Structures are given as structure tokens and as C-alpha cells.
Amino acid sequence: WSQLRELGAFVSAHNPYGHPLSVHPGGWDPDAPTFGEQSSAHFFHGDGWLDHNWLQTYIHVEKVAFRVREAYDYVPAKPVIESEPCYEGYAAGCFEETARFQAWTALLNGAGGHVYGAEGLYYCDDVAALDRPGAGQMRHVADFFGQIEWWRLLPDVDCVSKNGGPPDLLSTSDPSCAAVIAELYVVYVPAGSASDTIELRNLANRTYLAQWFDPRSGAYADINGGTPVNGDLDDRWILPPRPDGEDWVCLLRASGP
């Protein structure tokens, strides 16, 4: 790795405009989830020239939450970008729902950014891939976070449980949550969890206005008819049944001072 370190230091020393500097990791991943091939943090986090981390989870969709949280927890803190997830349309079975899962899961587990990819784009041999459904749905991700103070959200505040236990970071069916405690909560519930009990936690004994957000259409729908939820001022609140068996986002905003 010495040559890569020398290269990083050289580029940093000749970077007069201060462009962000990182390194693209490999996408290979063995069975052991703690091995660091998918993250620049594993080899270079302590190098001064590396100012943010890149991930390549590739076809290992189940590793997105784990890898993001792993890099998020490194000290000193550096932003982490999911730079190469599984491309929509890839033969391994990455579809529009995969693209949504990867984006929402990455951002709610601490990623500072997410890169969407589609089969046909990395060689620019099929620019029509830009019209894939998941590509259009990335706009809804950006619009959603653009309307809240997303930079204040924290992913490690124990704000969601599934069937009474913490989410499994290596599962593609477990929820992800980030929050500003007592103010704002965002939870992504993947498809396939319709029969699970999803509970929001650490609500600071307040009431909240709750909405469903459809990550396919970008539409909002009030929960409880627009009346604040958690009226008993509990510290926990169980999500009502999802509108259908697809993936959904639940948004809670504090309803009073």
C-alpha cells in the first residue's frame, strides 16, 4: 500500500483548489463481514490526505448498512460516501427496489452521500439506462432530504426496533432510522416487513406529526388524519400498518414546543 499512500500524498500536495480526496476501494467481499476490502477506511483512514471515505458494496446489498456504519464510527470522524452500490439492471439481480433500498439505507446509517449506478452507464454504452425507474426515484430521495435538516440527523441514537430488537445491519428487510431526538425522526422500512412490528424509540415523551412518504412516487400521506401521534406521551410509538407491502418511509416532526 506504500505506493498508493505516496500517490495520495502527492495529489494532496498538488491540489490548489482543495478538491475532496479519497480512494476507490475494491468490491470483493468474503464471507467475514468485518473484512475491509469494501471501504477506503480500512486501509487509509489514518492518512492525512484522505479527507472522506468511499465504499463499494457492489452486489453485496446486505452489507450497505454495516459498511456505512462501520466507516461512520471510525475516529477521527470523516464523511463516508457509498460510491458504488449494486447497479440497477445488473445481472446479479439489482432492480429499482434495490436502488431505493441502498440509497435510503446508506443515508440513514450515516452516509454523507450516495452514488446511483445503472448497468450501461459505467462504460457509457447505454445511456438509455438513465431512464430506468430507480434513476427517477433518486430524485425523490434528494427532494425528501432537501426539505429537512438532514445534516443534523444521527444514525446511532437507538430510534427504531423490529419485533422488539435492534435492526440487523446485515439484513435487507430491517428498518433504518436517523433522528434529531425530540424533533425529527426518519425511518425507512424495506419491503417484506409487513408482518413485523416496527417501533420508534427515544421519542422524548412528545407528540409528533407523522407522515408516510412513498419513495416510488415522492408523495406524502398523513398518518392518523394529520392529528399528532403518541398522545400518551410515551417514549415509544408503534408504526401503524404500512399502506402496502412495498418499502415506505415514515417521517415524524415534533408537533409543539
mmCIF file of C-alpha atoms in Angstrom:
data_model
loop_
_atom_site.group_PDB
_atom_site.id
_atom_site.type_symbol
_atom_site.label_atom_id
_atom_site.label_comp_id
_atom_site.label_asym_id
_atom_site.label_seq_id
_atom_site.Cartn_x
_atom_site.Cartn_y
_atom_site.Cartn_z
ATOM 1 C CA TRP A 1 0.000 0.000 0.000
ATOM 2 C CA SER A 2 3.004 2.299 0.204
ATOM 3 C CA GLN A 3 2.736 3.357 -3.450
ATOM 4 C CA LEU A 4 -0.921 4.296 -3.022
ATOM 5 C CA ARG A 5 -0.058 6.284 0.074
ATOM 6 C CA GLU A 6 2.661 8.127 -1.810
ATOM 7 C CA LEU A 7 0.214 8.840 -4.630
ATOM 8 C CA GLY A 8 -2.403 10.167 -2.201
ATOM 9 C CA ALA A 9 0.114 12.426 -0.518
ATOM 10 C CA PHE A 10 1.364 13.686 -3.899
ATOM 11 C CA VAL A 11 -2.134 14.515 -5.157
ATOM 12 C CA SER A 12 -2.930 16.252 -1.870
ATOM 13 C CA ALA A 13 0.202 18.369 -2.141
ATOM 14 C CA HIS A 14 -0.761 19.439 -5.677
ATOM 15 C CA ASN A 15 -4.436 20.185 -5.030
ATOM 16 C CA PRO A 16 -4.583 24.005 -5.060
ATOM 17 C CA TYR A 17 -8.372 24.158 -5.237
ATOM 18 C CA GLY A 18 -8.894 21.833 -2.279
ATOM 19 C CA HIS A 19 -10.948 19.227 -4.114
ATOM 20 C CA PRO A 20 -12.186 16.392 -1.862
ATOM 21 C CA LEU A 21 -9.758 13.496 -1.932
ATOM 22 C CA SER A 22 -10.450 9.804 -1.388
ATOM 23 C CA VAL A 23 -9.715 6.429 -2.986
ATOM 24 C CA HIS A 24 -11.998 3.907 -4.655
ATOM 25 C CA PRO A 25 -11.950 0.601 -2.758
ATOM 26 C CA GLY A 26 -12.452 -2.876 -4.178
ATOM 27 C CA GLY A 27 -15.839 -4.524 -4.250
ATOM 28 C CA TRP A 28 -14.789 -8.068 -3.461
ATOM 29 C CA ASP A 29 -16.130 -9.300 -0.136
ATOM 30 C CA PRO A 30 -15.538 -12.638 1.588
ATOM 31 C CA ASP A 31 -17.975 -14.240 3.991
ATOM 32 C CA ALA A 32 -16.499 -12.475 7.018
ATOM 33 C CA PRO A 33 -18.394 -9.149 7.249
ATOM 34 C CA THR A 34 -15.627 -7.424 9.203
ATOM 35 C CA PHE A 35 -13.059 -7.633 6.406
ATOM 36 C CA GLY A 36 -12.414 -4.194 4.967
ATOM 37 C CA GLU A 37 -11.972 -4.654 1.222
ATOM 38 C CA GLN A 38 -15.104 -2.596 0.539
ATOM 39 C CA SER A 39 -14.030 0.542 2.409
ATOM 40 C CA SER A 40 -11.211 3.035 1.976
ATOM 41 C CA ALA A 41 -11.322 3.478 5.752
ATOM 42 C CA HIS A 42 -9.882 0.025 6.345
ATOM 43 C CA PHE A 43 -6.500 0.848 4.823
ATOM 44 C CA PHE A 44 -6.253 4.632 4.629
ATOM 45 C CA HIS A 45 -8.444 6.268 7.277
ATOM 46 C CA GLY A 46 -5.455 7.486 9.269
ATOM 47 C CA ASP A 47 -3.754 9.087 6.269
ATOM 48 C CA GLY A 48 -3.932 12.873 6.347
ATOM 49 C CA TRP A 49 -4.556 13.219 2.601
ATOM 50 C CA LEU A 50 -7.765 11.148 2.768
ATOM 51 C CA ASP A 51 -10.495 13.556 3.809
ATOM 52 C CA HIS A 52 -13.528 11.325 3.234
ATOM 53 C CA ASN A 53 -14.172 7.620 2.764
ATOM 54 C CA TRP A 54 -15.589 5.738 -0.192
ATOM 55 C CA LEU A 55 -17.410 2.418 -0.113
ATOM 56 C CA GLN A 56 -18.033 -0.137 -2.834
ATOM 57 C CA THR A 57 -20.566 -2.676 -1.616
ATOM 58 C CA TYR A 58 -21.116 -3.824 -5.215
ATOM 59 C CA ILE A 59 -23.522 -6.806 -5.397
ATOM 60 C CA HIS A 60 -23.394 -7.287 -1.627
ATOM 61 C CA VAL A 61 -26.553 -5.275 -0.972
ATOM 62 C CA GLU A 62 -26.882 -6.778 2.504
ATOM 63 C CA LYS A 63 -23.615 -5.047 3.519
ATOM 64 C CA VAL A 64 -24.724 -1.452 2.878
ATOM 65 C CA ALA A 65 -25.850 -0.572 6.413
ATOM 66 C CA PHE A 66 -22.979 -2.458 8.013
ATOM 67 C CA ARG A 67 -20.273 -0.859 5.841
ATOM 68 C CA VAL A 68 -21.657 2.674 6.208
ATOM 69 C CA ARG A 69 -21.973 2.407 9.975
ATOM 70 C CA GLU A 70 -18.516 0.860 10.197
ATOM 71 C CA ALA A 71 -16.932 3.811 8.372
ATOM 72 C CA TYR A 72 -19.140 6.308 10.245
ATOM 73 C CA ASP A 73 -17.749 5.036 13.556
ATOM 74 C CA TYR A 74 -14.074 5.460 12.644
ATOM 75 C CA VAL A 75 -12.095 8.011 14.669
ATOM 76 C CA PRO A 76 -11.387 10.747 13.771
ATOM 77 C CA ALA A 77 -14.700 11.220 12.012
ATOM 78 C CA LYS A 78 -14.626 11.598 8.232
ATOM 79 C CA PRO A 79 -17.587 11.733 5.827
ATOM 80 C CA VAL A 80 -18.448 8.477 4.091
ATOM 81 C CA ILE A 81 -19.881 8.109 0.584
ATOM 82 C CA GLU A 82 -21.491 4.968 -0.809
ATOM 83 C CA SER A 83 -19.636 5.388 -4.090
ATOM 84 C CA GLU A 84 -20.514 2.143 -5.886
ATOM 85 C CA PRO A 85 -23.533 0.117 -4.819
ATOM 86 C CA CYS A 86 -25.134 -2.552 -6.976
ATOM 87 C CA TYR A 87 -26.083 -1.051 -10.348
ATOM 88 C CA GLU A 88 -29.724 -1.191 -11.326
ATOM 89 C CA GLY A 89 -30.198 -3.722 -14.107
ATOM 90 C CA TYR A 90 -27.094 -5.700 -13.220
ATOM 91 C CA ALA A 91 -27.456 -9.420 -13.902
ATOM 92 C CA ALA A 92 -26.935 -10.249 -10.216
ATOM 93 C CA GLY A 93 -30.489 -9.076 -9.575
ATOM 94 C CA CYS A 94 -30.388 -5.369 -8.747
ATOM 95 C CA PHE A 95 -33.674 -3.680 -9.580
ATOM 96 C CA GLU A 96 -35.387 -0.391 -8.801
ATOM 97 C CA GLU A 97 -36.291 -1.598 -5.300
ATOM 98 C CA THR A 98 -32.617 -2.458 -4.774
ATOM 99 C CA ALA A 99 -31.607 1.058 -5.783
ATOM 100 C CA ARG A 100 -34.110 2.548 -3.330
ATOM 101 C CA PHE A 101 -33.017 0.266 -0.502
ATOM 102 C CA GLN A 102 -29.353 1.120 -0.989
ATOM 103 C CA ALA A 103 -29.888 4.888 -1.101
ATOM 104 C CA TRP A 104 -32.222 5.168 1.890
ATOM 105 C CA THR A 105 -30.267 2.658 3.949
ATOM 106 C CA ALA A 106 -26.940 4.371 3.304
ATOM 107 C CA LEU A 107 -28.155 7.871 4.110
ATOM 108 C CA LEU A 108 -29.993 6.852 7.284
ATOM 109 C CA ASN A 109 -26.983 4.979 8.611
ATOM 110 C CA GLY A 110 -24.659 7.950 8.408
ATOM 111 C CA ALA A 111 -23.532 8.310 4.787
ATOM 112 C CA GLY A 112 -22.873 11.849 3.662
ATOM 113 C CA GLY A 113 -23.758 10.936 0.088
ATOM 114 C CA HIS A 114 -24.823 8.135 -2.215
ATOM 115 C CA VAL A 115 -23.994 7.402 -5.849
ATOM 116 C CA TYR A 116 -26.647 5.761 -8.023
ATOM 117 C CA GLY A 117 -25.497 3.454 -10.814
ATOM 118 C CA ALA A 118 -27.185 1.561 -13.645
ATOM 119 C CA GLU A 119 -25.982 -1.167 -15.957
ATOM 120 C CA GLY A 120 -24.801 0.514 -19.146
ATOM 121 C CA LEU A 121 -23.575 3.734 -17.578
ATOM 122 C CA TYR A 122 -20.108 2.884 -16.356
ATOM 123 C CA TYR A 123 -18.914 2.307 -19.923
ATOM 124 C CA CYS A 124 -21.447 4.809 -21.318
ATOM 125 C CA ASP A 125 -22.524 2.118 -23.756
ATOM 126 C CA ASP A 126 -26.224 2.503 -22.979
ATOM 127 C CA VAL A 127 -27.164 5.985 -21.824
ATOM 128 C CA ALA A 128 -30.817 4.933 -22.007
ATOM 129 C CA ALA A 129 -30.109 3.358 -18.611
ATOM 130 C CA LEU A 130 -30.627 6.851 -17.201
ATOM 131 C CA ASP A 131 -34.332 6.243 -17.790
ATOM 132 C CA ARG A 132 -34.512 3.220 -15.514
ATOM 133 C CA PRO A 133 -37.191 3.537 -12.794
ATOM 134 C CA GLY A 134 -34.682 3.675 -9.949
ATOM 135 C CA ALA A 135 -32.884 6.605 -11.562
ATOM 136 C CA GLY A 136 -36.036 8.700 -11.472
ATOM 137 C CA GLN A 137 -36.735 7.646 -7.902
ATOM 138 C CA MET A 138 -33.406 9.040 -6.737
ATOM 139 C CA ARG A 139 -34.923 12.467 -7.255
ATOM 140 C CA HIS A 140 -37.452 11.674 -4.536
ATOM 141 C CA VAL A 141 -34.610 10.845 -2.156
ATOM 142 C CA ALA A 142 -32.983 14.218 -2.839
ATOM 143 C CA ASP A 143 -36.279 16.101 -2.586
ATOM 144 C CA PHE A 144 -37.126 14.444 0.734
ATOM 145 C CA PHE A 145 -33.831 15.222 2.416
ATOM 146 C CA GLY A 146 -33.748 18.667 0.865
ATOM 147 C CA GLN A 147 -36.831 19.644 2.893
ATOM 148 C CA ILE A 148 -35.421 18.698 6.299
ATOM 149 C CA GLU A 149 -32.228 19.491 8.186
ATOM 150 C CA TRP A 150 -30.679 16.213 7.114
ATOM 151 C CA TRP A 151 -27.186 17.175 8.307
ATOM 152 C CA ARG A 152 -28.426 17.081 11.907
ATOM 153 C CA LEU A 153 -29.743 13.519 11.712
ATOM 154 C CA LEU A 154 -27.856 10.966 13.800
ATOM 155 C CA PRO A 155 -27.993 7.260 12.964
ATOM 156 C CA ASP A 156 -26.751 5.883 16.275
ATOM 157 C CA VAL A 157 -29.449 7.048 18.693
ATOM 158 C CA ASP A 158 -31.432 3.792 19.044
ATOM 159 C CA CYS A 159 -34.546 5.225 17.400
ATOM 160 C CA VAL A 160 -36.083 2.075 15.900
ATOM 161 C CA SER A 161 -36.650 -1.575 16.723
ATOM 162 C CA LYS A 162 -38.045 -4.545 14.825
ATOM 163 C CA ASN A 163 -40.107 -7.087 16.749
ATOM 164 C CA GLY A 164 -38.617 -5.792 19.984
ATOM 165 C CA GLY A 165 -34.957 -5.976 18.984
ATOM 166 C CA PRO A 166 -32.390 -3.733 17.278
ATOM 167 C CA PRO A 167 -32.165 -3.814 13.466
ATOM 168 C CA ASP A 168 -29.749 -6.286 11.952
ATOM 169 C CA LEU A 169 -27.214 -4.255 9.966
ATOM 170 C CA LEU A 170 -26.672 -7.252 7.670
ATOM 171 C CA SER A 171 -30.345 -7.643 6.741
ATOM 172 C CA THR A 172 -32.147 -6.277 3.689
ATOM 173 C CA SER A 173 -35.521 -6.384 5.452
ATOM 174 C CA ASP A 174 -34.731 -4.495 8.671
ATOM 175 C CA PRO A 175 -35.520 -0.782 9.110
ATOM 176 C CA SER A 176 -33.032 2.074 9.250
ATOM 177 C CA CYS A 177 -33.596 5.207 11.317
ATOM 178 C CA ALA A 178 -31.877 8.519 11.938
ATOM 179 C CA ALA A 179 -33.120 11.266 14.205
ATOM 180 C CA VAL A 180 -32.730 14.577 15.919
ATOM 181 C CA ILE A 181 -34.033 13.444 19.281
ATOM 182 C CA ALA A 182 -37.249 15.186 20.349
ATOM 183 C CA GLU A 183 -37.519 16.980 16.990
ATOM 184 C CA LEU A 184 -37.256 14.857 13.869
ATOM 185 C CA TYR A 185 -37.258 11.127 13.034
ATOM 186 C CA VAL A 186 -36.891 9.395 9.672
ATOM 187 C CA VAL A 187 -37.307 5.637 9.372
ATOM 188 C CA TYR A 188 -37.039 3.570 6.207
ATOM 189 C CA VAL A 189 -38.991 0.305 6.262
ATOM 190 C CA PRO A 190 -37.937 -2.070 3.456
ATOM 191 C CA ALA A 191 -40.333 -4.278 1.564
ATOM 192 C CA GLY A 192 -41.069 -7.657 3.064
ATOM 193 C CA SER A 193 -41.688 -6.450 6.610
ATOM 194 C CA ALA A 194 -45.461 -6.025 6.543
ATOM 195 C CA SER A 195 -45.975 -8.522 9.360
ATOM 196 C CA ASP A 196 -43.217 -7.083 11.572
ATOM 197 C CA THR A 197 -43.736 -4.722 14.488
ATOM 198 C CA ILE A 198 -41.702 -1.573 13.840
ATOM 199 C CA GLU A 199 -41.375 0.708 16.850
ATOM 200 C CA LEU A 200 -39.885 4.171 17.025
ATOM 201 C CA ARG A 201 -37.944 4.782 20.222
ATOM 202 C CA ASN A 202 -36.438 7.612 22.236
ATOM 203 C CA LEU A 203 -39.303 9.948 21.411
ATOM 204 C CA ALA A 204 -38.612 12.126 24.470
ATOM 205 C CA ASN A 205 -42.242 11.827 25.615
ATOM 206 C CA ARG A 206 -43.577 14.240 22.993
ATOM 207 C CA THR A 207 -46.269 14.262 20.337
ATOM 208 C CA TYR A 208 -45.421 14.266 16.637
ATOM 209 C CA LEU A 209 -46.989 14.894 13.271
ATOM 210 C CA ALA A 210 -46.450 11.702 11.292
ATOM 211 C CA GLN A 211 -46.463 11.106 7.542
ATOM 212 C CA TRP A 212 -45.825 8.278 5.145
ATOM 213 C CA PHE A 213 -43.531 9.095 2.258
ATOM 214 C CA ASP A 214 -43.752 6.959 -0.863
ATOM 215 C CA PRO A 215 -40.188 6.508 -2.203
ATOM 216 C CA ARG A 216 -41.565 5.440 -5.590
ATOM 217 C CA SER A 217 -43.743 8.473 -6.282
ATOM 218 C CA GLY A 218 -42.488 11.121 -3.861
ATOM 219 C CA ALA A 219 -45.975 11.563 -2.395
ATOM 220 C CA TYR A 220 -46.732 12.235 1.279
ATOM 221 C CA ALA A 221 -49.764 10.935 3.186
ATOM 222 C CA ASP A 222 -50.758 11.972 6.704
ATOM 223 C CA ILE A 223 -50.840 9.313 9.399
ATOM 224 C CA ASN A 224 -53.692 9.494 11.916
ATOM 225 C CA GLY A 225 -55.530 12.003 9.736
ATOM 226 C CA GLY A 226 -52.979 14.698 10.478
ATOM 227 C CA THR A 227 -53.621 14.543 14.226
ATOM 228 C CA PRO A 228 -50.440 14.263 16.315
ATOM 229 C CA VAL A 229 -49.435 10.732 17.288
ATOM 230 C CA ASN A 230 -48.003 9.489 20.589
ATOM 231 C CA GLY A 231 -50.738 11.288 22.501
ATOM 232 C CA ASP A 232 -49.979 9.293 25.640
ATOM 233 C CA LEU A 233 -46.527 10.965 25.664
ATOM 234 C CA ASP A 234 -44.745 7.653 25.751
ATOM 235 C CA ASP A 235 -41.096 7.232 24.809
ATOM 236 C CA ARG A 236 -42.067 4.735 22.090
ATOM 237 C CA TRP A 237 -44.613 4.516 19.300
ATOM 238 C CA ILE A 238 -45.512 1.557 17.107
ATOM 239 C CA LEU A 239 -45.851 2.318 13.405
ATOM 240 C CA PRO A 240 -49.295 1.598 12.022
ATOM 241 C CA PRO A 241 -49.586 -0.941 9.179
ATOM 242 C CA ARG A 242 -47.785 0.193 6.067
ATOM 243 C CA PRO A 243 -50.042 1.236 3.166
ATOM 244 C CA ASP A 244 -48.940 -1.893 1.271
ATOM 245 C CA GLY A 245 -46.154 -4.465 1.177
ATOM 246 C CA GLU A 246 -43.671 -2.170 -0.600
ATOM 247 C CA ASP A 247 -40.952 -0.128 1.081
ATOM 248 C CA TRP A 248 -42.013 3.059 2.877
ATOM 249 C CA VAL A 249 -40.534 5.991 4.747
ATOM 250 C CA CYS A 250 -42.070 7.366 7.935
ATOM 251 C CA LEU A 251 -41.387 10.984 8.885
ATOM 252 C CA LEU A 252 -42.077 12.340 12.388
ATOM 253 C CA ARG A 253 -41.823 16.021 13.283
ATOM 254 C CA ALA A 254 -42.379 17.413 16.762
ATOM 255 C CA SER A 255 -45.850 18.956 16.913
ATOM 256 C CA GLY A 256 -45.319 21.535 19.631
ATOM 257 C CA PRO A 257 -42.790 23.390 21.748
#
